[in-house]
Coordinates of N, CA, C and O in Angstrom, one line a residue:
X20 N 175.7 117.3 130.3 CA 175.6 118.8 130.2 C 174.5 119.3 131.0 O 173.3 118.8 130.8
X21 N 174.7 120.3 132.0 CA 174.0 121.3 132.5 C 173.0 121.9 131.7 O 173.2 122.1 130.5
X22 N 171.7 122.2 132.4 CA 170.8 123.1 131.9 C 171.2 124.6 131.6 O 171.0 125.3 130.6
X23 N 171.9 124.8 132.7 CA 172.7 126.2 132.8 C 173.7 126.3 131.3 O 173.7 127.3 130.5
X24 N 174.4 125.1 131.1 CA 175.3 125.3 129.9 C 174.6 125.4 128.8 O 175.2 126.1 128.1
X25 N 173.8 124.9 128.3 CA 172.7 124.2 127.5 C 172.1 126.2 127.0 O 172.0 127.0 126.0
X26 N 172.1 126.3 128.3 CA 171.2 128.1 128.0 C 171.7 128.7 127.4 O 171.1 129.3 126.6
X27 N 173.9 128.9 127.6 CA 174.7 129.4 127.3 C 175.0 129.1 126.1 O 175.5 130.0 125.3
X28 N 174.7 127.8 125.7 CA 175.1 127.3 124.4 C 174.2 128.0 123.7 O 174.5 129.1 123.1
X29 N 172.9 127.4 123.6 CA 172.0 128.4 122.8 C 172.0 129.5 122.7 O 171.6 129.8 121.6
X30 N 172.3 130.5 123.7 CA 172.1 132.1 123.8 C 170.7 132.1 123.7 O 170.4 132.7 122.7
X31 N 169.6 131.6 124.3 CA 168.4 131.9 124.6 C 167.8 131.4 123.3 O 166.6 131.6 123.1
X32 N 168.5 130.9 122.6 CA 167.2 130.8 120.7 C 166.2 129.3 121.6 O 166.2 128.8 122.7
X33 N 165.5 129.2 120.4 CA 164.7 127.9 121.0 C 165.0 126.9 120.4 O 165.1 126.9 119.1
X34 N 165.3 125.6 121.2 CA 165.6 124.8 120.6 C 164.6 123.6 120.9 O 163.5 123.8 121.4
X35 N 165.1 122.3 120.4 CA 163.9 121.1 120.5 C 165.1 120.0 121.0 O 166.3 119.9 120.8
X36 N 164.3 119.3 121.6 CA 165.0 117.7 122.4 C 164.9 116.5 121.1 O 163.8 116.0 120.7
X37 N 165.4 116.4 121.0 CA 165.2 115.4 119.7 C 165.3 113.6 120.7 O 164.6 112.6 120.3
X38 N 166.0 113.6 121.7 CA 166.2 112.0 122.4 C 166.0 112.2 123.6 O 166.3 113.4 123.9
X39 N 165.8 111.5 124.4 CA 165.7 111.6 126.0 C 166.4 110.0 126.5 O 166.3 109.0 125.8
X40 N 167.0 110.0 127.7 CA 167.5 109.1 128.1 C 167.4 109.0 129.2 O 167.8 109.9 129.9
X41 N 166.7 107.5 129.9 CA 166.6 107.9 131.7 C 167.8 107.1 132.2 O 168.1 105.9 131.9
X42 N 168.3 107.8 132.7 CA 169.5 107.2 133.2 C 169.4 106.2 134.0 O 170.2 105.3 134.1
X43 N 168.3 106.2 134.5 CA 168.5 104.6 135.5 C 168.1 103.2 134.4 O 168.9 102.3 134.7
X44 N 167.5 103.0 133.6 CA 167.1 101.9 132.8 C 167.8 102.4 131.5 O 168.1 101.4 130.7
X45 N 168.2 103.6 131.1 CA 169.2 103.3 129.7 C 168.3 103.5 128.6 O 168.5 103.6 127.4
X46 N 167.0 103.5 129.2 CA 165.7 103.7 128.2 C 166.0 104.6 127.0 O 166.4 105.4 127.8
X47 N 166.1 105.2 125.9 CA 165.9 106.1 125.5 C 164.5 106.3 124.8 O 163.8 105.3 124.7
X48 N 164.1 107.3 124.2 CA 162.5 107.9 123.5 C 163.1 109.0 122.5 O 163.4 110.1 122.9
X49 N 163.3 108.6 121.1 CA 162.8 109.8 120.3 C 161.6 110.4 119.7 O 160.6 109.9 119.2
X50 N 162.3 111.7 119.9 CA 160.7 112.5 118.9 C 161.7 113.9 119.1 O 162.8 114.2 119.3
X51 N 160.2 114.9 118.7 CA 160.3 116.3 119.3 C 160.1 116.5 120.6 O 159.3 115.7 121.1
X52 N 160.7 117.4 121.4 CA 160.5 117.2 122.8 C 160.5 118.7 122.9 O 161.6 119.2 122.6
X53 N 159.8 119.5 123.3 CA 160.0 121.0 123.9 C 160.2 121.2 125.2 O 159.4 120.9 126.1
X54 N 161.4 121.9 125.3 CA 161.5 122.4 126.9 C 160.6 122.7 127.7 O 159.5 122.9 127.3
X55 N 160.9 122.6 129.1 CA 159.9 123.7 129.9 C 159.7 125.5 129.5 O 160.0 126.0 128.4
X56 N 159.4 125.8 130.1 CA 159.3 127.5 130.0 C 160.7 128.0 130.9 O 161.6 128.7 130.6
X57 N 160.4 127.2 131.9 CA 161.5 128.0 133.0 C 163.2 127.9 132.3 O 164.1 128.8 132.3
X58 N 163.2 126.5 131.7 CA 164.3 126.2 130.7 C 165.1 127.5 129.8 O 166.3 127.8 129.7
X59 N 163.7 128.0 129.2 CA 164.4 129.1 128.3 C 164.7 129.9 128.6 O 165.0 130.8 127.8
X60 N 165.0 130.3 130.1 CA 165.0 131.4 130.6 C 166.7 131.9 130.4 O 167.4 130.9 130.6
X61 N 167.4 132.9 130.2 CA 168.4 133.0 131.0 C 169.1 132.4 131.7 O 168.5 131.4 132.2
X62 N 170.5 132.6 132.0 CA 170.8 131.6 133.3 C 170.7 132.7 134.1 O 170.3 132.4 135.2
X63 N 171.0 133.6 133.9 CA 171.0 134.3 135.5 C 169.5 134.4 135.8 O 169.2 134.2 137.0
X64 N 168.4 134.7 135.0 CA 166.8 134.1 135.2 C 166.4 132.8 136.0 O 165.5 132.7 136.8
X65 N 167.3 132.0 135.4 CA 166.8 130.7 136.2 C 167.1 130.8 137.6 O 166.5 130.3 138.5
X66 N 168.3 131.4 137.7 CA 169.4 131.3 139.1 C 167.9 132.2 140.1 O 167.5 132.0 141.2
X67 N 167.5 133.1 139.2 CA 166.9 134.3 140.3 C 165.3 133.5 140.6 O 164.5 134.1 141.4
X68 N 165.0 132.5 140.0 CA 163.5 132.2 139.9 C 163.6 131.3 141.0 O 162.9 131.1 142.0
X69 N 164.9 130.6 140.8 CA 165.1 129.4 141.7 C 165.6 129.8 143.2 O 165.4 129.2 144.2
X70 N 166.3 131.1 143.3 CA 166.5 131.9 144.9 C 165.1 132.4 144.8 O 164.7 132.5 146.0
X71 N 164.3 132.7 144.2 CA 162.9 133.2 144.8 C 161.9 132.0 145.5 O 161.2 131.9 146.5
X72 N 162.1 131.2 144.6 CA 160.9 129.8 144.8 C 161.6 129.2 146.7 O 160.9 128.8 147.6
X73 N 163.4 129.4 146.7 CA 164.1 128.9 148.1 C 163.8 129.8 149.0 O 163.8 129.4 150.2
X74 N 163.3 131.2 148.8 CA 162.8 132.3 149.6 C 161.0 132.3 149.8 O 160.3 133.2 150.4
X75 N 160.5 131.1 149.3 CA 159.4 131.1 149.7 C 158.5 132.2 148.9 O 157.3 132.1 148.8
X76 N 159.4 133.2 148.3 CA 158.4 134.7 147.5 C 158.9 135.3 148.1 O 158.7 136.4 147.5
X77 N 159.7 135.7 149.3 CA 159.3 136.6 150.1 C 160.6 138.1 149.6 O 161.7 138.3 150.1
X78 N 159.8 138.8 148.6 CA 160.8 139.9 148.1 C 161.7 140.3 149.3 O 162.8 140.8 148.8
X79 N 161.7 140.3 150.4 CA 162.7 141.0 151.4 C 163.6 140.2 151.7 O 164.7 140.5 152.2
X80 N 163.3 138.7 151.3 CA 165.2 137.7 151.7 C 165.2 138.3 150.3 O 166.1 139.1 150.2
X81 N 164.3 138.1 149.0 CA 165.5 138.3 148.2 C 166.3 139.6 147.7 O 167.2 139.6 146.9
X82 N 165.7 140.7 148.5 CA 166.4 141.8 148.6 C 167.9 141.8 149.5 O 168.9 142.4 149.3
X83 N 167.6 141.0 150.2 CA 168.8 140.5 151.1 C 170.0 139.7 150.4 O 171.2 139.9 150.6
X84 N 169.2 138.5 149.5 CA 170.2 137.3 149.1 C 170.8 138.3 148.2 O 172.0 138.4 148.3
X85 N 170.0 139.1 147.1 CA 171.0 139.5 146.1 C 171.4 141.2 146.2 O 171.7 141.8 145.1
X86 N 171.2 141.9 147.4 CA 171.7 142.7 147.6 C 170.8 144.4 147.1 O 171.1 145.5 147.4
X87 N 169.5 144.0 146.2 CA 169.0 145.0 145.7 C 167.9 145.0 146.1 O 167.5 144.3 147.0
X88 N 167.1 146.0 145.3 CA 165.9 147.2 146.5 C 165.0 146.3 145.9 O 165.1 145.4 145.0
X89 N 163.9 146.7 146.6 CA 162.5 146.5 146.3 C 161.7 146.0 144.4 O 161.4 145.1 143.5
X90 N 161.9 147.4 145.0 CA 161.8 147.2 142.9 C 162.2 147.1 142.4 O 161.7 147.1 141.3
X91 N 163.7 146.7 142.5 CA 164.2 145.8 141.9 C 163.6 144.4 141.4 O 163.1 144.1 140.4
X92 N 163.8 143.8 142.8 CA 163.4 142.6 142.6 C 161.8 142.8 142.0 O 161.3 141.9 141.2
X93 N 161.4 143.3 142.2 CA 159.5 143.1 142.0 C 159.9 143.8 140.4 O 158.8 143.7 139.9
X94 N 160.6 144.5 139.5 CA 160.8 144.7 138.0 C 161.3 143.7 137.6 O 160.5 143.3 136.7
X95 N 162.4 142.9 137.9 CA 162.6 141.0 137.7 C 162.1 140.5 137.7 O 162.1 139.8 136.7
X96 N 160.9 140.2 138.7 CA 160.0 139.4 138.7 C 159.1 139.6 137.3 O 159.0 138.6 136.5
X97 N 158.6 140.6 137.1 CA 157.6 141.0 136.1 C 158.5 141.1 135.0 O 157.8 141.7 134.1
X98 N 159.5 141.0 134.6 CA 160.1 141.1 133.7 C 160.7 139.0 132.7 O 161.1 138.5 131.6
X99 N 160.4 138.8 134.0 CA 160.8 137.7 133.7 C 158.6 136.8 133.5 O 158.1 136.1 132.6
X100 N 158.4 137.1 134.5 CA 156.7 136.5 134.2 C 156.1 136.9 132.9 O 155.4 136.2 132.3
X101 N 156.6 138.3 132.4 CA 155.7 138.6 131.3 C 156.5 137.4 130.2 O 155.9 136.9 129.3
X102 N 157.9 137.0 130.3 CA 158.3 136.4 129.4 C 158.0 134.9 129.4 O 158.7 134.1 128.7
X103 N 156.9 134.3 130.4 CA 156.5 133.3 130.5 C 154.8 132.9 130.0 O 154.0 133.7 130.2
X104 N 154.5 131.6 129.2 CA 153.2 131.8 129.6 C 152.4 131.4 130.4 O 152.7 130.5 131.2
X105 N 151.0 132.0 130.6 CA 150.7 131.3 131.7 C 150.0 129.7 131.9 O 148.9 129.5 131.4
X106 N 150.4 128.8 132.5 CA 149.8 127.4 132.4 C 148.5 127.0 132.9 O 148.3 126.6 134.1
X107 N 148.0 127.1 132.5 CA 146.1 126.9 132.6 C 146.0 125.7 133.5 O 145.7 124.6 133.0
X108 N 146.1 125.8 134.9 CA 145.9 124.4 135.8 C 144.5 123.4 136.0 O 144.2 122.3 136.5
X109 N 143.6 124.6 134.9 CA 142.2 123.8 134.9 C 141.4 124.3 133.7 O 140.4 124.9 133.9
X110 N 141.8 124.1 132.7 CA 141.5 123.7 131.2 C 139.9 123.8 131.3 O 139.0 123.5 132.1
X111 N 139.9 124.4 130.3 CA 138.3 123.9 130.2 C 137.9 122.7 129.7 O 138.7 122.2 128.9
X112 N 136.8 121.8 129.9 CA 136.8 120.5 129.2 C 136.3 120.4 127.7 O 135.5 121.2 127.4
X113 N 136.6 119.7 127.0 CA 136.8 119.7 125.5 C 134.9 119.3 125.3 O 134.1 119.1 126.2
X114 N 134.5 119.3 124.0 CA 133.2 119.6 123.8 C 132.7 117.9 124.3 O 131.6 117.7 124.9
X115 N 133.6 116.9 124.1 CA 133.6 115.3 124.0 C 133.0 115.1 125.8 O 132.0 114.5 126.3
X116 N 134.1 115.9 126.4 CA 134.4 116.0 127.7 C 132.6 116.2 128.1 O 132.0 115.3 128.6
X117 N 132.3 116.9 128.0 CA 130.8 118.1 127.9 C 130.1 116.9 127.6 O 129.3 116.5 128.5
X118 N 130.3 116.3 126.5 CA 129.1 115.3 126.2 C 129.1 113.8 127.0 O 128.1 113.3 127.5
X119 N 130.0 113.5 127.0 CA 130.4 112.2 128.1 C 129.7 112.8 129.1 O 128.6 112.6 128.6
X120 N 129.4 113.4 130.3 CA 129.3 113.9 131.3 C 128.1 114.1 131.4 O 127.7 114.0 132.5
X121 N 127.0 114.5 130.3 CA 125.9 114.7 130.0 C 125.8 113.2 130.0 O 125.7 112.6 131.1
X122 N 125.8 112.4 129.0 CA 125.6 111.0 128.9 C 125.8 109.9 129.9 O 125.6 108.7 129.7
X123 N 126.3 110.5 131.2 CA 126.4 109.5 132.5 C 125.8 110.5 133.3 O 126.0 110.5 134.5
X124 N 124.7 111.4 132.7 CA 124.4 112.4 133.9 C 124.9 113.1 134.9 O 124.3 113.5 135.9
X125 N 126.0 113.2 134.7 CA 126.8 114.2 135.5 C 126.3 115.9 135.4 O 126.2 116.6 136.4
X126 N 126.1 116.1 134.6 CA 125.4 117.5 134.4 C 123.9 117.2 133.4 O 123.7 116.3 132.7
X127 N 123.0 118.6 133.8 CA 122.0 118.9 133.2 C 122.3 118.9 131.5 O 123.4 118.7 131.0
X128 N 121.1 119.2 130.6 CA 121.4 119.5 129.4 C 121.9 121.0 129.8 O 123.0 121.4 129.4
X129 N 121.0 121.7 130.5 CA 121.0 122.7 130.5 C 122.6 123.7 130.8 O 123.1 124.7 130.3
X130 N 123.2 122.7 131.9 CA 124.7 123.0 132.1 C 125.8 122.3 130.6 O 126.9 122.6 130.3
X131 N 125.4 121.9 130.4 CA 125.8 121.2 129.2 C 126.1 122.2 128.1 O 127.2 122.3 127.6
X132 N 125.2 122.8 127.7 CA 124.7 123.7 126.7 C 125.8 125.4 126.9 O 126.3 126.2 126.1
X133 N 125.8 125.3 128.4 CA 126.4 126.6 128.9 C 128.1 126.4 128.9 O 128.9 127.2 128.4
X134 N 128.3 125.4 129.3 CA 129.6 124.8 129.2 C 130.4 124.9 127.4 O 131.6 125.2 127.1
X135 N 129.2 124.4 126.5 CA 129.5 124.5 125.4 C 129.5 125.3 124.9 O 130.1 125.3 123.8
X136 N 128.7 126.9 125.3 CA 128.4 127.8 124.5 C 129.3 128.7 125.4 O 129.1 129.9 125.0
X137 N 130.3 128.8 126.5 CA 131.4 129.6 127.0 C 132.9 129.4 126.2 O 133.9 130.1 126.3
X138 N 132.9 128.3 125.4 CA 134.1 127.4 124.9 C 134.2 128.1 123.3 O 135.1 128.0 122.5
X139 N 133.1 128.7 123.2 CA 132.8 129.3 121.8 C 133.5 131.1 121.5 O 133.3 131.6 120.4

């Protein structure tokens, strides 16, 4: 089954992966498994994320590919981003993280202390 059908089947509710299976080794893994973000989207959401990401961003093919104005597309976009969250690509480091780092001298106490008292 398609992701696309998968969307349809649901109507958008949230669901959970209970097994995974890699098709090349037959492997399977249970547990809980949660989707991606882009997953939950709509299908016609996914369709439009995935002609944007093929367009590079560039709102003017996709005014072209799908036929509508400006603000159109740039009200989709934002209509669909606010329904995402955002993924934090550089975490802050955990307090352990902070002290390890201190303890091999990688940072001052002094950055140490700052590090720990921003996390607060």
């Amino acid at each position: 089954m398609e992701w696309q059908e998968l969307t349809k089947l649901t109507g958008g509710q949230p669901l959970i992966v209970e097994r995974v299976r890699l098709a090349e080794t037959g492997v399977a893994v249970e547990g809980a498994f949660e989707l991606p973000q882009l997953a939950a989207l709509s299908v016609e959401d996914q369709v439009f994320v995935t002609a944007f990401v093929r367009c590079h961003g560039s709102i003017k093919e996709m005014e072209r590919v799908f036929g509508i104005s400006y603000p159109t597309v740039k009200n989709r976009l934002n209509r669909i981003a606010s329904s995402l969250e955002f993924v934090d690509t550089d975490p802050a480091p955990s307090h352990s993280e902070v002290i390890q780092r201190l303890k091999r001298g990688e940072i001052t106490a002094a950055e140490a202390i700052r590090e720990l008292e921003a996390q607060s």
